[in-house]
Coordinates of C-alpha atoms and ligand atoms in Angstrom, one line a residue:
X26 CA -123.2 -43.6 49.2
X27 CA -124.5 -40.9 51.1
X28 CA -126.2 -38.3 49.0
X29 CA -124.8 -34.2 48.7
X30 CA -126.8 -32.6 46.2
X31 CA -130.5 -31.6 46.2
X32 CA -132.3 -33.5 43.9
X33 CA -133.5 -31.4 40.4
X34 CA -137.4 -33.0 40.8
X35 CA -138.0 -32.8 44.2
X36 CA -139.9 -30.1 45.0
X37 CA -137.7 -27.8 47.5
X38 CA -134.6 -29.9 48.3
X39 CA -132.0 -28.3 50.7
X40 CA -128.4 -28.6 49.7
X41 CA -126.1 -30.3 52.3
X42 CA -122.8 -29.3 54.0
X43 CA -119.6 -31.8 53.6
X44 CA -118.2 -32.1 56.9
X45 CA -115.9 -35.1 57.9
X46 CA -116.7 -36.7 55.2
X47 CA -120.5 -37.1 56.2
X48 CA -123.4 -35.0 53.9
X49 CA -124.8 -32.9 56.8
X50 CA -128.3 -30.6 57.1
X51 CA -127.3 -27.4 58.2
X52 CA -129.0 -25.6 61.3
X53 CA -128.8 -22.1 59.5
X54 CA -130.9 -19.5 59.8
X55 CA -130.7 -17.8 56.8
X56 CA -131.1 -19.7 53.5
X57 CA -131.5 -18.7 49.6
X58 CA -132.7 -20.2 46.4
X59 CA -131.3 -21.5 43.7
X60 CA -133.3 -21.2 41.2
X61 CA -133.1 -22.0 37.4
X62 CA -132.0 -18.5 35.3
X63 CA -134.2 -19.9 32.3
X64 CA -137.9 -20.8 34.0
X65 CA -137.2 -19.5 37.4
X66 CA -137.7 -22.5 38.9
X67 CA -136.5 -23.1 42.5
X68 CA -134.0 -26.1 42.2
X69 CA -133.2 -26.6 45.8
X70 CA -132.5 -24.2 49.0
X71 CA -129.1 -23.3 49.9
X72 CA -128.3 -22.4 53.6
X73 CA -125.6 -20.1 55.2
X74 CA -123.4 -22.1 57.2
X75 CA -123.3 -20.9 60.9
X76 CA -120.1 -19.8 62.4
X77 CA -120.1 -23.5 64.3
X78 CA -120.1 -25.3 61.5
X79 CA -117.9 -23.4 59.5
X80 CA -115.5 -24.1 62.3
X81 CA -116.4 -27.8 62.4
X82 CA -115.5 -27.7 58.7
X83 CA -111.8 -26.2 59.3
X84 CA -111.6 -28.7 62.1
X85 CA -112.1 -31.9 60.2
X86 CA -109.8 -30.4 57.7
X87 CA -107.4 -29.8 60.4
X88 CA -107.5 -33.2 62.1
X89 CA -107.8 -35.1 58.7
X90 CA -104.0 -33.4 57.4
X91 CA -102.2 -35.2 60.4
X92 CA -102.4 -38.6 58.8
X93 CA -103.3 -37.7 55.3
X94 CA -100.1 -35.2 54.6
X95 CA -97.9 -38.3 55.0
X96 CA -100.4 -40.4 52.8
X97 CA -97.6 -41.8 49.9
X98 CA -97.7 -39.7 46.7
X99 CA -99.0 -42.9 44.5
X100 CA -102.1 -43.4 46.8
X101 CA -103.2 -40.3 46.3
X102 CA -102.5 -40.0 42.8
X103 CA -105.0 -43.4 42.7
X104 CA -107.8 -41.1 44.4
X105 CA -107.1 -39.0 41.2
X106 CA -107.1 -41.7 38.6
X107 CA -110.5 -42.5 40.2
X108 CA -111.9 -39.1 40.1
X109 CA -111.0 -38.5 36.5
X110 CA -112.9 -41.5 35.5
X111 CA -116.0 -40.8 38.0
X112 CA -115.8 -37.3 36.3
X113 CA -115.7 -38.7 33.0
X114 CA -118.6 -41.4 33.5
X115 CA -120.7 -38.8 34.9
X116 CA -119.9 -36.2 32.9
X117 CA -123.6 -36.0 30.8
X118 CA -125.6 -35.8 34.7
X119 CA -122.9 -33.0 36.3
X120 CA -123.5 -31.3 32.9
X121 CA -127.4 -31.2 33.3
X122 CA -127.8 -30.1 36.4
X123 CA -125.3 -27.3 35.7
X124 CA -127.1 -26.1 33.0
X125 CA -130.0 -26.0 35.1
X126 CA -128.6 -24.2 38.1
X127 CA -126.0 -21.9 35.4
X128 CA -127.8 -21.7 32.6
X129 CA -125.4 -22.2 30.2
X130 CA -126.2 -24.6 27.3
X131 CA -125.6 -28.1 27.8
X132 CA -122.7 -28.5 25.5
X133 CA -121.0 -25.5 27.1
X134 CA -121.2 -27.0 30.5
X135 CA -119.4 -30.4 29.2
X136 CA -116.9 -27.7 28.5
X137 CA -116.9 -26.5 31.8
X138 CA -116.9 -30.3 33.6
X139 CA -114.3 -30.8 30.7
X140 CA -111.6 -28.1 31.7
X141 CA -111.9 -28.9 35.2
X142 CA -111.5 -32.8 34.6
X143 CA -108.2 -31.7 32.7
X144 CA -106.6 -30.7 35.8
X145 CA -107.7 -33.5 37.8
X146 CA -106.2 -35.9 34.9
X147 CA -102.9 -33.4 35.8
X148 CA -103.0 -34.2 39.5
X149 CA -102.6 -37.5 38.3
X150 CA -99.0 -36.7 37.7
X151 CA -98.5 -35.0 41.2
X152 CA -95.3 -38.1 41.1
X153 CA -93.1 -35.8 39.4
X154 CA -95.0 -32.3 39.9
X155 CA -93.9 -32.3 44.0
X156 CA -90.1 -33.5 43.1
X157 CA -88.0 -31.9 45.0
X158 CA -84.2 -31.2 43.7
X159 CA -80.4 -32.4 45.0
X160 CA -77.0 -30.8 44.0
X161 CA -74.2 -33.2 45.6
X162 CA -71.0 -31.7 46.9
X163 CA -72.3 -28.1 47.3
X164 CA -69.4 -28.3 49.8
X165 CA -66.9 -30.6 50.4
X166 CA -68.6 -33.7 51.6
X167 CA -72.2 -31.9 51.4
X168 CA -75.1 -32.2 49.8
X169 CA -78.3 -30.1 49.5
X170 CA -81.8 -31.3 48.5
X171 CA -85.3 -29.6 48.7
X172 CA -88.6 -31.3 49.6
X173 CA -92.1 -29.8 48.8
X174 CA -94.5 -30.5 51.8
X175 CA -97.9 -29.7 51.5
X176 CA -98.9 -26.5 54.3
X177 CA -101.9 -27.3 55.6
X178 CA -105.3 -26.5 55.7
X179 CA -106.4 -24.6 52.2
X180 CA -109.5 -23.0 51.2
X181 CA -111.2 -22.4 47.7
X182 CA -114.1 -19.7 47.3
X183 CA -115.5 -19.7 43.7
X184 CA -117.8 -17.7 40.9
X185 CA -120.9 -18.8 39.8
X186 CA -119.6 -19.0 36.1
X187 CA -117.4 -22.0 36.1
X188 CA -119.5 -24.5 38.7
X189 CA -117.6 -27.0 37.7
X190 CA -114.3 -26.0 36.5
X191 CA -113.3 -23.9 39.1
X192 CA -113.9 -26.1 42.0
X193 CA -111.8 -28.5 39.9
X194 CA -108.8 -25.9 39.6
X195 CA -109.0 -25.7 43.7
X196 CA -109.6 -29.3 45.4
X197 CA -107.8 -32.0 43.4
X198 CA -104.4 -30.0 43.2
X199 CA -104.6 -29.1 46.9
X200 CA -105.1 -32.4 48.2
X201 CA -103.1 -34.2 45.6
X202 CA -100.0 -32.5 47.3
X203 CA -101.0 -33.8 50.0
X204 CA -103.4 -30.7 51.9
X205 CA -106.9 -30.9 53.4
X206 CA -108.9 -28.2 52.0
X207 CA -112.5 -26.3 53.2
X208 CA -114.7 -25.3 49.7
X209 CA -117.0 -22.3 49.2
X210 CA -118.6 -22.5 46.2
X211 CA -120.9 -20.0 45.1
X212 CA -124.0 -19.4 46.4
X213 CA -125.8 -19.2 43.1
X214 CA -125.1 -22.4 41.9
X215 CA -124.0 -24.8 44.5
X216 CA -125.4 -28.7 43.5
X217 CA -122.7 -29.0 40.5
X218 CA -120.0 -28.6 43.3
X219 CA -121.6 -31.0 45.5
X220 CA -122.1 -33.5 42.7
X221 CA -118.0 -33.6 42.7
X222 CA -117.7 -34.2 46.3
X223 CA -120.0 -37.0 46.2
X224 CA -117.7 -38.1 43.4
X225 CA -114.6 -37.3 45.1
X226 CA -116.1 -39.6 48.4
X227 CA -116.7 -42.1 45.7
X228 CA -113.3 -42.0 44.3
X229 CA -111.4 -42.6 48.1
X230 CA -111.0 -39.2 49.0
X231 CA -111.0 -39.9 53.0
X232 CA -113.5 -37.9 55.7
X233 CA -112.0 -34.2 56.4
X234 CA -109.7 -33.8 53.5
X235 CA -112.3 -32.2 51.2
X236 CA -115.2 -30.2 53.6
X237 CA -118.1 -28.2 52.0
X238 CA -119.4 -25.3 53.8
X239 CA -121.8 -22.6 51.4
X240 CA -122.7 -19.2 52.4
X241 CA -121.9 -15.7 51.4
X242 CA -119.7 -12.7 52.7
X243 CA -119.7 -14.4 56.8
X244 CA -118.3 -17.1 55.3
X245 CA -115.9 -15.8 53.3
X246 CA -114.9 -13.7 55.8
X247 CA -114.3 -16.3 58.4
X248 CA -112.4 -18.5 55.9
X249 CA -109.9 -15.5 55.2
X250 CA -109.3 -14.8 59.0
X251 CA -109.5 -18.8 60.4
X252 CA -106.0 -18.9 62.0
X253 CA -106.0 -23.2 61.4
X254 CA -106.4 -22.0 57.4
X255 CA -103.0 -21.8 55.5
X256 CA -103.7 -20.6 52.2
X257 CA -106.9 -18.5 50.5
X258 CA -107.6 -19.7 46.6
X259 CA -110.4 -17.5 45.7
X260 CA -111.9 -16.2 42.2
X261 CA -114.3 -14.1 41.6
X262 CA -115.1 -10.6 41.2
X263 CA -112.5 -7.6 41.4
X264 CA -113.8 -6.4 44.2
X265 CA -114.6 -9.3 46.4
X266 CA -111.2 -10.6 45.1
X267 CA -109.5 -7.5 46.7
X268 CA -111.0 -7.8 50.0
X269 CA -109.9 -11.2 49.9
X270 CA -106.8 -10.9 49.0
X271 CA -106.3 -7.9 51.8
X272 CA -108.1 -9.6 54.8
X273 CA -106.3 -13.1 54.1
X274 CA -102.8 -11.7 53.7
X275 CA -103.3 -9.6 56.6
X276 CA -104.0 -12.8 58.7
X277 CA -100.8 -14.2 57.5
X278 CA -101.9 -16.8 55.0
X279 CA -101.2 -17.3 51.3
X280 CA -103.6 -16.2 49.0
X281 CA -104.3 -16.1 45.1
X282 CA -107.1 -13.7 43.6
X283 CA -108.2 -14.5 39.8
X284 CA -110.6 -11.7 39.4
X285 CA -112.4 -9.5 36.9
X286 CA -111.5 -8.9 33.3
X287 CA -112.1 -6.8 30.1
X288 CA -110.5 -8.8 27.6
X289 CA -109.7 -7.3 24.1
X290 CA -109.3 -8.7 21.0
X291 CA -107.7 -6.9 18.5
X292 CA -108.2 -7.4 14.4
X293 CA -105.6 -6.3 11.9
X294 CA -106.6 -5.7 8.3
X295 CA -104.7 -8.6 7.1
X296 CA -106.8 -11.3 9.4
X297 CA -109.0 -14.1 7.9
X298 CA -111.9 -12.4 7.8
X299 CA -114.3 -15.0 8.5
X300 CA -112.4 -17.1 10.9
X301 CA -111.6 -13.9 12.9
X302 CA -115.0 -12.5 13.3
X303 CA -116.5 -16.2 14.2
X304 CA -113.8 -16.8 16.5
X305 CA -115.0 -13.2 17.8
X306 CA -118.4 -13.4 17.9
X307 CA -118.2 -16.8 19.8
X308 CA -116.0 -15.6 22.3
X309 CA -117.9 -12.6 22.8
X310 CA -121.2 -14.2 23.5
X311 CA -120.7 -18.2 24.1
X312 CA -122.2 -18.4 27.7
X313 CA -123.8 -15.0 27.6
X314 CA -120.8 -13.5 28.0
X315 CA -120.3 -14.7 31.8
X316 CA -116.7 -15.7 31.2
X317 CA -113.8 -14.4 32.6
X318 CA -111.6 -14.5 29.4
X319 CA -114.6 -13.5 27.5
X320 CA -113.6 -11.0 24.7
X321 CA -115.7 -8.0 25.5
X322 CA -113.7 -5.3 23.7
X323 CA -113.2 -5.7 19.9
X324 CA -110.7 -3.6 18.7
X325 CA -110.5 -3.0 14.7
X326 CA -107.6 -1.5 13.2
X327 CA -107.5 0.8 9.9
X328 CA -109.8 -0.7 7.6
X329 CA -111.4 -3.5 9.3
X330 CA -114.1 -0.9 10.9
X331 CA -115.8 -1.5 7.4
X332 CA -116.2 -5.4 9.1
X333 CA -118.9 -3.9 11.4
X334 CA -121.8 -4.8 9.5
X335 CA -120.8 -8.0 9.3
X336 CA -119.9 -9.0 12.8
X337 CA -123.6 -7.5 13.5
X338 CA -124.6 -10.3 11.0
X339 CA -123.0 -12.7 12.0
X340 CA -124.5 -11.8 15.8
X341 CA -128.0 -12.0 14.4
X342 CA -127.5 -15.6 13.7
X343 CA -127.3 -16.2 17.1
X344 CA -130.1 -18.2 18.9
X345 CA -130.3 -17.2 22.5
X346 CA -132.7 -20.1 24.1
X347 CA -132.9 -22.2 27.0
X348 CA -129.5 -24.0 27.7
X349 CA -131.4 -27.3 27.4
X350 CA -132.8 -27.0 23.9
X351 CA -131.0 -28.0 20.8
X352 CA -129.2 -25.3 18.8
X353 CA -129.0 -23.0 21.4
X354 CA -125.9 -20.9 21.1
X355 CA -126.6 -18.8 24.5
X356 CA -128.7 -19.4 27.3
X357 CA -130.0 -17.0 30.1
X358 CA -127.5 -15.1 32.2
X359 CA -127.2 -16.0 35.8
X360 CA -129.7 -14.0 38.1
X361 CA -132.6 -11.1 37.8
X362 CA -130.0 -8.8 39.5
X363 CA -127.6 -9.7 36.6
X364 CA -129.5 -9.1 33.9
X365 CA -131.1 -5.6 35.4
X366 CA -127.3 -4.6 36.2
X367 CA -126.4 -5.0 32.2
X368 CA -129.4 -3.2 31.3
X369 CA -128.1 -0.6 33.2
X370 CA -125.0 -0.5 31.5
X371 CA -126.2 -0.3 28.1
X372 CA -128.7 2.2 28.8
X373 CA -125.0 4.0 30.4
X374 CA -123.9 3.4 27.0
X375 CA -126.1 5.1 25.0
X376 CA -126.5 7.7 27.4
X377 CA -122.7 8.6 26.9
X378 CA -123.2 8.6 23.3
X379 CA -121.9 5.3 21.5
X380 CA -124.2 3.2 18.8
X381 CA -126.0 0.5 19.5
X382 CA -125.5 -1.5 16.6
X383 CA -127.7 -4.7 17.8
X384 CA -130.3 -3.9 20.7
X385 CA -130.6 -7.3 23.1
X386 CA -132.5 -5.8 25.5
X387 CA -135.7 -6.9 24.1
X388 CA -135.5 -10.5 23.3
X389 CA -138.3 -12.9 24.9
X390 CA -137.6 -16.6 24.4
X391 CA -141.1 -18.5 23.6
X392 CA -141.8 -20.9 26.1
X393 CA -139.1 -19.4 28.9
X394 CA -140.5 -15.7 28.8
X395 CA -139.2 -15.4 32.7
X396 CA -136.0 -16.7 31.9
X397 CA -132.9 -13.7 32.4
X398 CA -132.5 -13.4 28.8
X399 CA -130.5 -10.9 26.9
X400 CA -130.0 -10.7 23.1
X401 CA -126.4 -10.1 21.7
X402 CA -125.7 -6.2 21.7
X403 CA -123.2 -4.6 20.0
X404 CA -121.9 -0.8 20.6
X405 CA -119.2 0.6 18.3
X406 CA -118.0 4.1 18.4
X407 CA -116.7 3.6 21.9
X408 CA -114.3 5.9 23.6
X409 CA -112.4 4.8 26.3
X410 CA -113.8 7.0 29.2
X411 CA -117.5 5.3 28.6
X412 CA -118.8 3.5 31.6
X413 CA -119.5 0.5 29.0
X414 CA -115.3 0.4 28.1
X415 CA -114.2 0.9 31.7
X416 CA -116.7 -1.5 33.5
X417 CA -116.7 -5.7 33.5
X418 CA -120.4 -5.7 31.9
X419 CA -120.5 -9.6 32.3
X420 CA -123.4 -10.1 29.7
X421 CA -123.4 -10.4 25.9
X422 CA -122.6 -7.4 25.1
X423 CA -119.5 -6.6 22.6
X424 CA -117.7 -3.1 23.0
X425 CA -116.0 -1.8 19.3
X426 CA -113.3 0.9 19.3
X427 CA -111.6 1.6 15.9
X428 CA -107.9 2.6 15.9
X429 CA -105.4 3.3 12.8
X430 CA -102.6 1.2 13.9
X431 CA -101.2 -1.6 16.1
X432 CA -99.5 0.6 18.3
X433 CA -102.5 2.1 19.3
X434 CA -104.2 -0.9 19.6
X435 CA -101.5 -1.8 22.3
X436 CA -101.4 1.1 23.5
X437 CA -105.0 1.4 24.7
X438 CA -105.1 -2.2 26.0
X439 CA -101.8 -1.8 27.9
X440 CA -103.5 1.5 29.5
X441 CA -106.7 -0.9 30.7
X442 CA -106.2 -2.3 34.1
X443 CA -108.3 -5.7 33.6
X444 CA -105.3 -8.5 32.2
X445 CA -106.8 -11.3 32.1
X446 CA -106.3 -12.2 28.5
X447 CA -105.8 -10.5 24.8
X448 CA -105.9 -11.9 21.7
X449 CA -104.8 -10.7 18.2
X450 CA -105.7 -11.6 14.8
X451 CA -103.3 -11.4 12.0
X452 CA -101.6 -13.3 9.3
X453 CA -98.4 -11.4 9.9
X454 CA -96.2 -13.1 12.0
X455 CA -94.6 -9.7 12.6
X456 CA -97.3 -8.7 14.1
X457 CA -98.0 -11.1 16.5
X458 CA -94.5 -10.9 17.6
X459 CA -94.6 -7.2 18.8
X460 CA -98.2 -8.4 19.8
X461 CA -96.5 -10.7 22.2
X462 CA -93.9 -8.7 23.2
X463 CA -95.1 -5.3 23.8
X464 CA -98.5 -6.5 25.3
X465 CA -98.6 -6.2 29.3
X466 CA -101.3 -8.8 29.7
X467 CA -100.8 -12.2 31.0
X468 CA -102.8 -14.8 28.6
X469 CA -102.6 -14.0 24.7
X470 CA -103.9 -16.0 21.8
X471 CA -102.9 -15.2 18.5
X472 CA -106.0 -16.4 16.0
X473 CA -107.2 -18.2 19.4
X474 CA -110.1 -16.2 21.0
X475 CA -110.0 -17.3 24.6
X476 CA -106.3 -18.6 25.7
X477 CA -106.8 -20.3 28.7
X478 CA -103.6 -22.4 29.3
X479 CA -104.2 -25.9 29.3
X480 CA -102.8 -27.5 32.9
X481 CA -99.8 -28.2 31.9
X482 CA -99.2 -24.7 31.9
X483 CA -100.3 -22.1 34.6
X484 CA -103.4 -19.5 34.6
X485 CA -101.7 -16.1 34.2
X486 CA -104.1 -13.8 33.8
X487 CA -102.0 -10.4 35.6
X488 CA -102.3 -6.5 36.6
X489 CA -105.6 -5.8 38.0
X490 CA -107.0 -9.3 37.1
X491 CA -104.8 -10.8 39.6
X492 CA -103.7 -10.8 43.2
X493 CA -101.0 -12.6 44.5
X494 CA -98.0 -14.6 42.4
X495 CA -98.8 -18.0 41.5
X496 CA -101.5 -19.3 39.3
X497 CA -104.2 -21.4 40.1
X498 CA -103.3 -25.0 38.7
X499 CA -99.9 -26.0 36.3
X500 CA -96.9 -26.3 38.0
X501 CA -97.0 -22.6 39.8
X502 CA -100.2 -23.8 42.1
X503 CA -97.6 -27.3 43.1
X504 CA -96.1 -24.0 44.7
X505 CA -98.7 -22.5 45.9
X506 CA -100.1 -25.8 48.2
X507 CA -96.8 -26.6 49.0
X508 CA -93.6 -25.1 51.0
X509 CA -90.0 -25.7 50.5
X510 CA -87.6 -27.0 52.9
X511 CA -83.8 -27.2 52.0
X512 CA -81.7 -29.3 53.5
X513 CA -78.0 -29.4 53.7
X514 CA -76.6 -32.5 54.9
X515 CA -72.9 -33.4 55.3
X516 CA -72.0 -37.2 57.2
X517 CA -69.0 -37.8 59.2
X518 CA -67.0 -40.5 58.5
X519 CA -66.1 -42.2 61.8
X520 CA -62.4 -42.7 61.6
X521 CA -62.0 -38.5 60.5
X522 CA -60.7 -36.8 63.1
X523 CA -58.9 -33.7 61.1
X524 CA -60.5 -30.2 61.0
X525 CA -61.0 -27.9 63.3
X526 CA -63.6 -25.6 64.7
X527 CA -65.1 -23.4 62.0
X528 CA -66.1 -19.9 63.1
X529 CA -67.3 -18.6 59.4
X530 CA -69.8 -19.0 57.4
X531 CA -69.0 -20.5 54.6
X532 CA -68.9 -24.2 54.2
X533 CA -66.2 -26.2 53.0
Ligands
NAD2 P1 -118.4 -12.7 43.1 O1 -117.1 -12.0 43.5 O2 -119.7 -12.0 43.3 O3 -118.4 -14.0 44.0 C1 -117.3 -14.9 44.1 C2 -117.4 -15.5 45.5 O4 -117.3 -14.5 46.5 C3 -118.6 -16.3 45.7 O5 -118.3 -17.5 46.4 C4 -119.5 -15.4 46.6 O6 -120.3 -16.1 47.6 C5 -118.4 -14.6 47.4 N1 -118.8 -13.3 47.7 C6 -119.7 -12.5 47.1 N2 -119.8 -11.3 47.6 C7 -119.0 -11.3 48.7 C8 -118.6 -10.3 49.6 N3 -119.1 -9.1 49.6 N4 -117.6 -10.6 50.5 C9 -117.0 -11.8 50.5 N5 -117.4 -12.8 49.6 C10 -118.3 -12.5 48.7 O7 -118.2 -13.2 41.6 P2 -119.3 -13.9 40.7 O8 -120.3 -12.9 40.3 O9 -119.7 -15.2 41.3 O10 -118.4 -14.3 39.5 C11 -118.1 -13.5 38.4 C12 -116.8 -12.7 38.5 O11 -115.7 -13.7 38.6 C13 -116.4 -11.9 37.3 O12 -115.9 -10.7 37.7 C14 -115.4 -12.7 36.6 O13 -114.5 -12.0 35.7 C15 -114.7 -13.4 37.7 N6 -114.0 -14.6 37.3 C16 -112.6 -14.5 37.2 C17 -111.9 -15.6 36.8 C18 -110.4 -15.5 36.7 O14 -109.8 -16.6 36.5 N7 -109.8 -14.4 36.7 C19 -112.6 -16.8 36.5 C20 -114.0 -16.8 36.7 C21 -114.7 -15.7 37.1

């Protein structure tokens, strides 16, 4: 098998483009580093594709959906059933060198591998998922069925957070119905990518239906305006997600835009106490708080602002480390630039006047003092016009506002424009049910700190999380990476000769 990915010892390895179905050395001119966020180390050397092959990679993918669109469902549902277990087997080595590229601890990123490998075991079932549907005798004699048929060429462009997982939402579910597809992973952490196209080769996927191209804004840019690409599946930040979303739909393509989040949790005084606040804490700071369903804003209702003290505590117990060392509950966060951007926004924070209940900003790890480290920080007294409440801070910081009741609680999460996801946490099923109801966010968990849907369901994260109408895997992204026909169909019988001409609409 030819090999993607730049090796982890080797001193400066460059990472390769997938083109045709060949691992290819790009001839670009501009190239960055990715380097390890805990020692600094420079992994391997990521190029910026040139416009040429960034069209050679649209072209493959162009060429390769003649033949593979009529591919039969069960073969390519095989090239799943492979993947999964190639995923599966190799699930320990794509774990390591995402750690090392991400930073996030090891266990963490089998969590990332493992939601991805969830929706490839769910494009297994792409049998029933692309189904069409038939009503007989809509008319007299006529019949009307609907067939999904895959659209094209697609195109993925995703966040350093998930390296794994997100790729995994985008490629297997767009092919599986039956697309070729052009990947843009991001820049920052590029080799876990490449390690699942080298698996997805391995697993049958044939030349030009999965193409790699890397790069940054030029590439994005000419993936979003490439008149051979049919749809746009990007996620990512709020405002690169916008201009995403703009530039493809004004090219005429589909798109979907998962973007940025501010994700509240809300505690009522009757929660379990010490399930609620671990739940909390974990979801606040598990992966240094670089997740998009993340809870970054704690809300405590009436009494519960006494439970301050303890969800400081329970904070301190945290060990912030290397991803790769045993224990470690959160690793660095991504880049230099990341970390100096969330120092800015707690220094923002304290500038506007909230407490800073647990100060981060200090924290040296023994043995990794370059690493991007940032202790857990926790600011209560928080008033919704504070930079720190209206800004994705994307670090480990947690954000507490007291309020006296639920409605409030609703009230001021409804009035955010970030959806992504909410959670509440109560032992009254009352209050989860207004909760649910009343609550204009896409993805609640009630007692469950980050809901993301499992993919037999859909990722609904809404409002200004999200552009466009259809999630990114479950049944709504079968839509997405496919089009409807309807047919109506009516067959003469040979000896009829009664009837004559019809000058209406209707049919009978
Ligand atoms: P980002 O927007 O900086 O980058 C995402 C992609 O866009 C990358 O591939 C990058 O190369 C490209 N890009 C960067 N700048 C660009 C520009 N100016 N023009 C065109 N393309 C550009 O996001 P990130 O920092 O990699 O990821 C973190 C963000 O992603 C957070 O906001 C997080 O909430 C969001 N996210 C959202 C979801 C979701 O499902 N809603 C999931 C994961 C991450």
């Amino acid at each position: 098998m030819n090999t993607a990915s730049a090796q982890l010892n080797e001193a400066v390895a460059t990472v390769k483009l997938l083109i045709d179905g060949r691992f290819v050395e790009s001839a670009a001119g501009e190239w960055q580093d990715v380097v390890n966020p805990a020692t600094q180390k420079v992994l391997a050397r990521v190029p910026f594709a040139t416009d040429a092959e960034i069209a050679a990679a649209v072209a493959s993918a162009k060429a390769a959906f003649k033949t593979w669109k009529n591919t039969p469902l069960a073969a390519r549902a095989r090239i799943m059933l492979r993947l999964q277990a190639l995923v599966r087997e190799n699930m320990g080595r794509i774990a390591k060198t995402l750690t090392a590229e991400q930073g996030k601890t090891l266990a963490d990123a089998e969590g990332d591998v493992f939601r991805g490998l969830e929706v490839v075991e769910h494009a297994c079932s792409i049998g029933t998922l692309q189904l069409g549907e038939f009503a007989e005798n809509v008319a007299g004699g006529v019949d009307t069925y609907t067939i999904r048929q895959p659209i094209g060429v697609c195109a993925g462009i995703t966040p350093f957070n998930f390296p794994a997982m997100i790729p995994l939402w985008m490629f297997p579910m767009a092919i599986v119905c039956g697309n070729t597809f052009v990947l843009k992973p991001s820049e920052q952490d590029p080799l876990t990518p490449m390690l699942l196209a080298e698996l997805a080769l391995e697993a049958g996927v044939p030349p030009g239906v999965l193409n790699i191209i890397h790069g940054g804004k030029r590439a994005v840019d000419a993936i979003c305006t490439h008149p051979d690409i049919a749809a746009v599946s990007f996620v990512g930040s709020t405002a690169v997600g916008t201009h995403v979303y703009q530039l493809t739909s004004q090219h005429g393509k589909r798109v979907q835009s998962m973007m940025g989040a501010k994700n509240h949790a809300v505690v009522m005084p009757d929660a379990n106490k010490e399930q609620s606040l671990n739940a909390i804490v974990g979801a606040t700071f598990g992966a240094a708080g670089q997740r998009c369903m993340a809870t970054s804003v704690t809300v405590l209702v009436g009494e519960t602002k006494r439970w301050i003290p303890d969800i400081v505590a329970k904070a301190k117990t945290l060990k912030v480390n290397a991803g790769t060392e045993a224990g470690t509950d959160l690793g660095p966060v991504i880049s230099k630039n990341a970390k100096n951007r969330i120092l800015g926004l707690i220094d923002d924070g304290i500038k506007e006047g909230a407490k800073l209940e647990l100060d981060g900003r200090a924290l040296k790890v023994g043995g990794y003092e370059q690493g991007n480290f940032i202790g857990p920080t926790i600011f209560s007294g928080v008033k919704p016009n504070m930079k720190i409440y209206t800004t994705e801070i994307f670090g480990p910081v947690m954000v507490i506002i007291t309020v006296d009741s639920l409605d409030q609680a609703i009230r001021l999460t409804n009035d955010n424009p970030f959806c992504n996801g909410t959670g509440i946490f109560t032992q009254s099923g009352a209050a989860a049910r207004k909760f649910q109801n009343e609550i204009d966010v896409g993805q609640i968990g009630i007692n469950v700190p980050i809901p993301v849907p499992v993919p037999i369901f859909s990722f609904t994260g809404s409002r200004g999380s999200k552009l466009g109408d259809l999630g990114p895997y479950g049944k709504q992204v079968v839509q997405f990476y496919t089009q409807t026909k309807t047919v109506t169909t009516r067959w003469f019988d040979d000896a009829a000769t009664t009837g004559g001409v019809n000058t209406t609409i209707s049919l009978k």
